[in-house]
Coordinates of C-alpha atoms in Angstrom, one line a residue:
M1 CA 0.0 0.0 -0.2
H2 CA 1.0 3.4 -0.7
Q3 CA 2.2 5.5 2.1
F4 CA 1.4 9.2 1.8
E5 CA 3.2 12.0 3.5
K6 CA 1.4 13.9 6.3
I7 CA 0.6 16.8 5.4
A8 CA 1.8 20.4 7.5
Y9 CA 1.3 23.8 6.4
K10 CA 4.4 25.3 5.8
P11 CA 4.8 29.5 5.2
I12 CA 5.7 29.0 1.3
P13 CA 5.2 31.6 -1.4
V14 CA 2.7 30.1 -3.9
R15 CA 5.1 31.6 -6.4
E16 CA 7.8 29.2 -5.4
L17 CA 5.2 26.0 -4.6
L18 CA 4.0 26.8 -8.2
L19 CA 7.3 27.1 -10.2
E20 CA 8.6 24.0 -8.5
M21 CA 5.6 22.2 -9.7
K22 CA 5.5 23.6 -13.4
N23 CA 9.6 22.2 -13.6
L24 CA 8.5 19.1 -12.5
S25 CA 5.9 18.5 -14.4
E26 CA 7.3 19.4 -17.6
L27 CA 10.3 17.0 -16.5
M28 CA 8.2 14.3 -14.9
I29 CA 7.0 14.1 -19.0
D30 CA 10.4 13.6 -20.8
L31 CA 11.4 11.3 -18.0
A32 CA 8.4 8.6 -18.3
Y33 CA 8.5 8.9 -22.4
S34 CA 12.0 8.2 -22.0
A35 CA 10.8 5.8 -19.0
A36 CA 8.9 4.3 -21.7
L37 CA 11.1 4.0 -24.6
Y38 CA 14.0 2.1 -23.1
N39 CA 12.0 0.5 -20.7
D40 CA 13.6 1.8 -17.9
K41 CA 12.4 1.0 -14.2
D42 CA 14.8 2.4 -12.2
L43 CA 13.7 5.8 -14.1
A44 CA 9.9 4.9 -14.0
E45 CA 10.1 5.0 -10.0
D46 CA 12.1 8.0 -9.9
V47 CA 8.8 9.7 -12.3
L48 CA 6.6 8.1 -9.9
A49 CA 8.5 9.3 -6.7
L50 CA 8.4 12.9 -8.3
E51 CA 4.9 12.2 -8.8
A52 CA 4.0 12.4 -5.4
R53 CA 6.3 15.0 -4.5
V54 CA 3.7 17.5 -6.9
D55 CA 1.0 16.6 -5.2
N56 CA 2.7 16.7 -1.7
L57 CA 3.3 20.6 -3.3
A58 CA -0.2 20.8 -4.4
Y59 CA -1.9 20.2 -1.0
L60 CA 1.0 23.0 0.1
L61 CA -0.4 25.5 -2.3
E62 CA -4.1 25.0 -2.2
L63 CA -3.4 25.8 1.9
E64 CA -1.9 28.8 0.7
I65 CA -4.4 29.7 -1.9
M66 CA -7.4 29.3 1.4
I67 CA -5.0 31.6 3.6
A68 CA -4.7 34.5 1.4
A69 CA -8.2 34.6 0.2
R70 CA -9.5 36.8 2.6
D71 CA -12.8 37.7 1.0
P72 CA -14.3 37.4 -2.3
K73 CA -12.0 39.8 -4.7
D74 CA -9.3 37.5 -3.3
A75 CA -10.9 34.5 -4.4
E76 CA -11.5 35.8 -7.8
Q77 CA -8.3 36.4 -7.8
L78 CA -6.7 33.0 -6.9
I79 CA -9.1 30.9 -8.9
G80 CA -6.7 31.4 -11.9
V81 CA -3.7 29.9 -9.3
S82 CA -5.8 27.3 -8.2
T83 CA -6.9 26.1 -11.8
V84 CA -3.7 25.8 -13.2
A85 CA -1.9 24.1 -10.0
A86 CA -4.8 21.5 -10.4
S87 CA -3.8 21.6 -14.0
T88 CA -0.3 20.8 -13.1
D89 CA -0.8 18.1 -11.1
K90 CA -3.2 16.3 -13.4
I91 CA -0.3 16.5 -16.1
S92 CA 2.2 14.9 -13.5
D93 CA -0.3 12.1 -12.9
A94 CA -0.1 12.2 -16.7
A95 CA 3.3 11.2 -16.3
A96 CA 2.8 8.6 -13.8
D97 CA 0.5 6.8 -15.8
I98 CA 3.0 6.1 -17.9
A99 CA 6.1 5.4 -16.0
A100 CA 3.3 2.9 -14.7
I101 CA 3.2 1.2 -17.9
V102 CA 6.7 -0.1 -17.1
T103 CA 6.9 -0.4 -13.7
R104 CA 3.7 -2.9 -14.4
N105 CA 5.5 -4.9 -16.7
I106 CA 2.4 -4.0 -19.4
G107 CA 5.3 -3.9 -22.5
I108 CA 6.2 -1.2 -24.6
H109 CA 5.9 -2.0 -28.1
P110 CA 8.8 -1.8 -30.3
I111 CA 7.4 0.7 -32.7
V112 CA 7.4 3.5 -29.8
G113 CA 11.6 3.3 -30.8
V114 CA 9.8 4.8 -34.7
I115 CA 7.7 7.3 -33.1
F116 CA 10.3 9.1 -30.8
E117 CA 12.4 9.4 -34.5
K118 CA 9.9 11.6 -35.3
V119 CA 8.1 14.1 -33.1
E120 CA 9.2 17.2 -33.0
E121 CA 11.1 17.0 -29.9
R122 CA 13.2 14.2 -29.7
L123 CA 14.7 11.7 -26.8
M124 CA 17.9 10.3 -26.8
K125 CA 19.6 7.5 -24.3
V126 CA 23.5 8.4 -25.3
T127 CA 26.0 6.2 -23.3
V128 CA 29.7 9.0 -23.2
K129 CA 32.2 6.9 -24.7
P130 CA 36.3 7.6 -23.4
N131 CA 37.1 9.3 -26.3
S132 CA 34.3 11.6 -26.3
K133 CA 35.0 15.5 -26.2
L134 CA 32.2 16.2 -23.4
I135 CA 34.3 14.1 -20.5
N136 CA 35.0 16.9 -17.9
K137 CA 32.8 19.4 -18.8
Q138 CA 30.5 21.2 -16.8
I139 CA 26.7 21.5 -18.4
D140 CA 26.6 25.1 -18.3
D141 CA 30.3 25.3 -20.1
L142 CA 28.3 23.3 -23.2
D143 CA 25.7 25.9 -23.9
L144 CA 23.7 22.7 -25.7
A145 CA 20.2 24.9 -25.3
V146 CA 21.1 27.8 -27.2
T147 CA 23.9 25.9 -29.4
M148 CA 22.1 23.1 -30.4
G149 CA 18.6 23.1 -29.3
V150 CA 19.3 19.7 -26.5
D151 CA 19.0 19.9 -22.8
I152 CA 20.5 16.8 -20.6
I153 CA 17.3 15.6 -18.4
A154 CA 19.2 13.0 -16.7
I155 CA 22.5 11.4 -15.8
R156 CA 22.8 7.6 -15.3
R157 CA 26.2 7.6 -13.0
N158 CA 26.9 3.8 -12.5
K159 CA 23.6 2.3 -10.6
D160 CA 22.2 6.0 -9.8
W161 CA 20.3 8.9 -11.4
I162 CA 20.7 12.4 -11.0
L163 CA 17.8 13.9 -12.6
D164 CA 17.7 17.6 -13.6
P165 CA 21.1 17.6 -13.2
K166 CA 22.5 21.7 -12.5
E167 CA 24.5 23.4 -14.9
E168 CA 28.0 23.1 -12.9
E169 CA 27.6 19.2 -12.7
R170 CA 30.0 17.7 -14.9
V171 CA 30.0 14.5 -17.3
L172 CA 31.6 12.0 -16.9
E173 CA 33.1 9.6 -19.0
G174 CA 30.6 6.2 -18.8
D175 CA 27.9 8.3 -18.2
T176 CA 24.5 7.6 -19.5
L177 CA 22.3 11.0 -20.6
I178 CA 19.1 11.4 -21.2
T179 CA 19.1 14.4 -23.5
R180 CA 16.2 16.2 -25.6
G181 CA 15.4 18.3 -28.0
A182 CA 15.1 19.4 -31.9
P183 CA 16.3 16.4 -34.2
S184 CA 19.8 18.3 -35.5
G185 CA 20.8 18.7 -32.3
I186 CA 19.8 15.6 -31.0
E187 CA 22.1 14.1 -33.9
E188 CA 24.7 16.2 -32.8
I189 CA 24.9 15.7 -29.2
K190 CA 25.1 11.5 -30.4
N191 CA 28.1 11.8 -32.4
L192 CA 29.5 13.7 -29.6
A193 CA 29.7 10.9 -28.0
E194 CA 29.4 8.6 -30.0
G195 CA 26.2 6.5 -28.5
K196 CA 23.9 4.1 -30.5
I197 CA 19.7 3.5 -30.5
K198 CA 18.7 0.3 -30.7
A199 CA 16.5 0.2 -34.2
I200 CA 13.2 -1.3 -35.5
N201 CA 13.5 -3.1 -39.0
T202 CA 11.7 -1.8 -42.0
A203 CA 9.0 -4.4 -42.4
E204 CA 7.9 -3.6 -39.2
R205 CA 8.1 0.3 -39.6
E206 CA 5.9 0.1 -42.5
K207 CA 3.2 -2.3 -40.8
F208 CA 2.3 -0.1 -38.2
E209 CA 3.0 3.8 -40.3
K210 CA -0.5 4.7 -39.5
I211 CA -0.3 4.4 -36.2
V212 CA 3.5 5.9 -35.5
S213 CA 1.7 8.6 -37.3
K214 CA -1.2 9.5 -35.4
F215 CA 0.9 8.8 -32.2
V216 CA 3.1 11.4 -33.4
E217 CA 0.7 14.0 -33.7
L218 CA -1.4 12.9 -30.6
K219 CA 1.7 13.4 -28.6
N220 CA 3.5 16.8 -30.7
T221 CA -0.2 18.2 -30.4
S222 CA -0.8 17.4 -26.8
E223 CA 2.6 19.7 -26.1
L224 CA 1.8 22.4 -28.9
M225 CA -1.3 22.7 -26.1
M226 CA 0.7 23.3 -23.0
D227 CA 2.7 25.5 -24.6
L228 CA 0.0 27.4 -26.1
A229 CA -2.2 27.2 -22.3
Y230 CA 0.9 29.1 -21.0
S231 CA 1.7 31.4 -23.7
S232 CA -2.6 32.7 -22.7
L233 CA -1.6 32.8 -19.0
M234 CA 1.3 34.8 -19.7
L235 CA -0.2 37.1 -22.4
N236 CA -3.6 37.0 -21.0
S237 CA -4.6 36.2 -24.4
K238 CA -8.6 35.0 -25.8
D239 CA -7.0 34.6 -28.6
L240 CA -4.0 31.8 -27.6
A241 CA -6.6 30.4 -24.8
E242 CA -9.3 30.1 -27.6
E243 CA -6.7 28.4 -29.8
V244 CA -5.7 25.6 -27.2
E245 CA -9.5 24.7 -27.0
R246 CA -9.6 24.0 -30.2
L247 CA -7.0 21.5 -30.7
E248 CA -8.6 20.1 -27.5
E249 CA -11.6 18.9 -29.9
K250 CA -8.9 18.1 -32.3
M251 CA -7.1 15.5 -29.5
D252 CA -10.6 14.3 -28.8
Q253 CA -10.8 13.0 -32.6
L254 CA -7.2 12.2 -32.8
H255 CA -7.3 9.9 -29.9
T256 CA -10.2 8.5 -30.9
E257 CA -8.6 7.4 -34.2
F258 CA -5.4 6.1 -32.6
E259 CA -7.4 3.5 -30.6
L260 CA -9.2 2.5 -33.9
L261 CA -5.7 2.3 -35.3
A262 CA -4.1 0.0 -32.6
L263 CA -7.2 -2.1 -32.0
T264 CA -7.6 -2.5 -35.4
S265 CA -4.6 -3.8 -36.6
D266 CA -3.0 -6.6 -37.8
F267 CA -1.1 -7.5 -34.0
K268 CA 0.2 -11.4 -33.1
K269 CA -1.1 -12.9 -30.2
E270 CA 2.2 -12.2 -28.1
E271 CA 2.0 -8.3 -29.0
A272 CA -1.0 -7.4 -27.3
S273 CA 0.4 -6.3 -23.8
G274 CA 2.8 -3.8 -26.9
F275 CA -0.2 -2.6 -28.0
L276 CA -1.8 -2.1 -24.8
G277 CA 1.3 -0.1 -23.3
L278 CA 0.6 1.8 -27.1
I279 CA -3.4 2.6 -25.9
R280 CA -2.1 3.9 -22.6
L281 CA 0.9 6.3 -24.0
G282 CA -2.2 7.3 -25.9
I283 CA -4.7 8.4 -23.2
A284 CA -2.2 10.2 -21.5
T285 CA -1.7 12.2 -24.0
E286 CA -5.1 13.0 -23.9
K287 CA -4.6 14.0 -20.1
I288 CA -2.0 16.2 -20.8
A289 CA -4.1 18.0 -23.1
D290 CA -7.3 18.2 -21.3
A291 CA -5.1 19.7 -18.2
A292 CA -3.9 22.1 -20.7
A293 CA -8.0 22.8 -21.8
D294 CA -8.3 23.5 -18.0
M295 CA -5.3 26.2 -17.9
A296 CA -6.4 28.4 -20.9
E297 CA -9.9 28.3 -19.4
V298 CA -9.5 30.6 -17.2
V299 CA -8.7 33.7 -20.1
L300 CA -12.0 31.8 -21.8
R301 CA -13.9 32.8 -18.2
G302 CA -12.7 36.2 -18.4
V303 CA -10.7 35.6 -14.7
E304 CA -7.6 37.9 -14.7
P305 CA -4.2 35.7 -14.1
H306 CA -2.7 36.6 -11.2
P307 CA 0.6 38.2 -11.4
I308 CA 2.1 35.4 -9.5
L309 CA 0.9 33.1 -12.8
K310 CA 3.2 35.5 -15.6
L311 CA 5.9 35.2 -12.5
A312 CA 6.4 31.2 -12.1
I313 CA 6.3 31.0 -16.2
E314 CA 8.9 33.6 -16.6
E315 CA 11.2 32.1 -14.1
A316 CA 10.2 28.4 -15.2
E317 CA 13.3 26.4 -16.6
E318 CA 10.7 26.2 -19.6
T319 CA 9.3 29.4 -20.4
V320 CA 7.8 31.6 -22.7
V321 CA 8.5 35.4 -24.1
Q322 CA 7.6 37.3 -27.2
A323 CA 10.2 38.8 -29.0
C324 CA 9.5 41.7 -31.8
V325 CA 11.2 41.5 -35.2
T326 CA 12.8 45.6 -36.1
A327 CA 13.6 46.4 -39.0
D328 CA 17.5 45.6 -38.4
S329 CA 16.4 42.0 -37.7
Q330 CA 18.2 39.4 -39.9
L331 CA 15.4 37.4 -39.7
V332 CA 12.9 40.3 -42.0
G333 CA 11.9 38.6 -45.1
K334 CA 13.0 35.0 -44.5
T335 CA 10.5 32.0 -44.2
L336 CA 10.3 30.5 -40.6
K337 CA 12.4 27.3 -42.2
E338 CA 15.0 29.8 -43.4
A339 CA 15.3 31.5 -40.6
Q340 CA 16.2 28.5 -38.5
I341 CA 15.3 30.1 -35.1
N342 CA 15.1 26.7 -33.2
Q343 CA 18.7 26.0 -34.1
E344 CA 19.8 29.2 -33.2
T345 CA 18.4 29.6 -29.9
G346 CA 16.9 26.5 -29.3
M347 CA 13.6 28.7 -28.7
V348 CA 10.0 27.2 -30.7
V349 CA 8.0 30.3 -32.8
L350 CA 4.2 28.8 -31.2
V351 CA 2.4 32.3 -32.7
I352 CA 3.3 34.6 -34.3
K353 CA 1.1 38.3 -34.1
R354 CA 1.1 40.4 -37.1
G355 CA -1.1 43.7 -36.5
E356 CA -4.8 42.0 -34.9
K357 CA -4.2 38.3 -36.5
C358 CA -2.5 35.8 -34.6
L359 CA -1.2 32.7 -36.4
R360 CA 0.1 29.8 -35.8
P361 CA 2.6 29.9 -38.8
R362 CA 3.6 27.2 -41.3
G363 CA 7.8 26.9 -42.5
D364 CA 6.9 28.8 -45.8
Y365 CA 5.9 32.1 -43.5
I366 CA 7.5 34.8 -44.1
I367 CA 8.2 37.4 -40.8
S368 CA 7.8 41.4 -41.6
V369 CA 9.1 44.1 -39.4
G370 CA 6.7 44.6 -36.4
D371 CA 5.8 40.4 -36.3
V372 CA 5.9 39.4 -32.7
L373 CA 7.0 36.0 -32.6
V374 CA 5.8 33.8 -29.0
A375 CA 8.0 31.0 -28.6
S376 CA 9.0 28.2 -26.0
G377 CA 11.7 26.7 -24.9
Y378 CA 14.8 27.0 -22.5
A379 CA 15.1 30.4 -20.5
D380 CA 18.6 30.0 -22.0
G381 CA 17.3 31.0 -25.4
A382 CA 14.9 33.4 -24.6
D383 CA 17.9 36.0 -24.4
A384 CA 19.4 34.9 -27.7
L385 CA 16.0 35.1 -29.4
E386 CA 15.4 38.6 -28.4
K387 CA 18.9 39.9 -29.8
L388 CA 18.4 37.5 -33.2
A389 CA 14.7 39.6 -33.5
S390 CA 15.6 43.1 -32.1
P391 CA 19.7 43.3 -32.2
N392 CA 19.6 46.7 -31.3
Q393 CA 15.9 48.4 -30.8
E394 CA 13.9 47.6 -27.8
C395 CA 9.9 46.8 -28.8
E396 CA 7.3 48.0 -26.0
D397 CA 5.2 45.3 -25.0
E398 CA 2.5 44.0 -27.2
E399 CA -1.2 44.5 -26.1
W400 CA -2.8 41.0 -26.1

């Protein structure tokens, strides 16, 4: 039987609690997918331990909100904080559901490896070889987020996991790194460390191509919804919140199509457990999407996001920024694909605001002077994006 930590009031600022919940829940998603991809029980157990931590933080945050709400006006201002905290807790629960697929020996079908070759943000498990240039380098010296758009989310050293390693942590020979980021950056760090990833044969790839494609769309859409939901809160943007709501409806349809594909596919009896694991992965992505929709609903209901929410998003390891494109920017006149913003800064452009319109741009979208880029990524890349968009000029904060 699970042992629950007794909850006792501790005077911790709401901002700190919310910030830790956001950072941990997003880390948990990456670690849980990594545990599933590599069938790593130790990593999965660590995800479950982090879920318990997030649950405790959620209780402590609710206590703080109850104490702070002295009258109806306070309650109205804090309801958004409470909703976002609950949504963040749901995201951590979804990550725990993914980890449980591994800890309960349900099984992960080999096509999961193919799925993670095709998603927008890839995961890579790589061992640092004796002649690697990474050896004895501090993580902050490598500057991976800006130079490659990659982050080291965990290090396996001997039999222990170092989760969300600090910037001063050094990479040692024999370390196993779990990295996440842009495909080009993942390949680059793989070459640096000289690691290899297990592949699935071509016949299996072709057989399950539709399932792979549908799950890739599910995963990418659920993570886009999270970014857009946080963006809508940060900017108090009804347009972005409505886009989250639209994507939530799309997710419902995608999830149904994915489950039907999985259930009607020509899998062997011995593959049944692996397909059950796939179906549960799909359910987890749907939970993440629902949590994102709950966050966006705060804006759609006309609740003014509390300043604490903005601070927590700004100070998080993964943040949301807006950058105005000025006339002296090298981005002007380039398509989004040509600009290679993700490769240059590690940031992913979610939305471009041009005048009164908010657009979710494609690769052929041409960037113009005055465009406001809303992007998500590691805090290290935020300054790089702002310098790229506005090298010598400052823009006033855009009204949403």
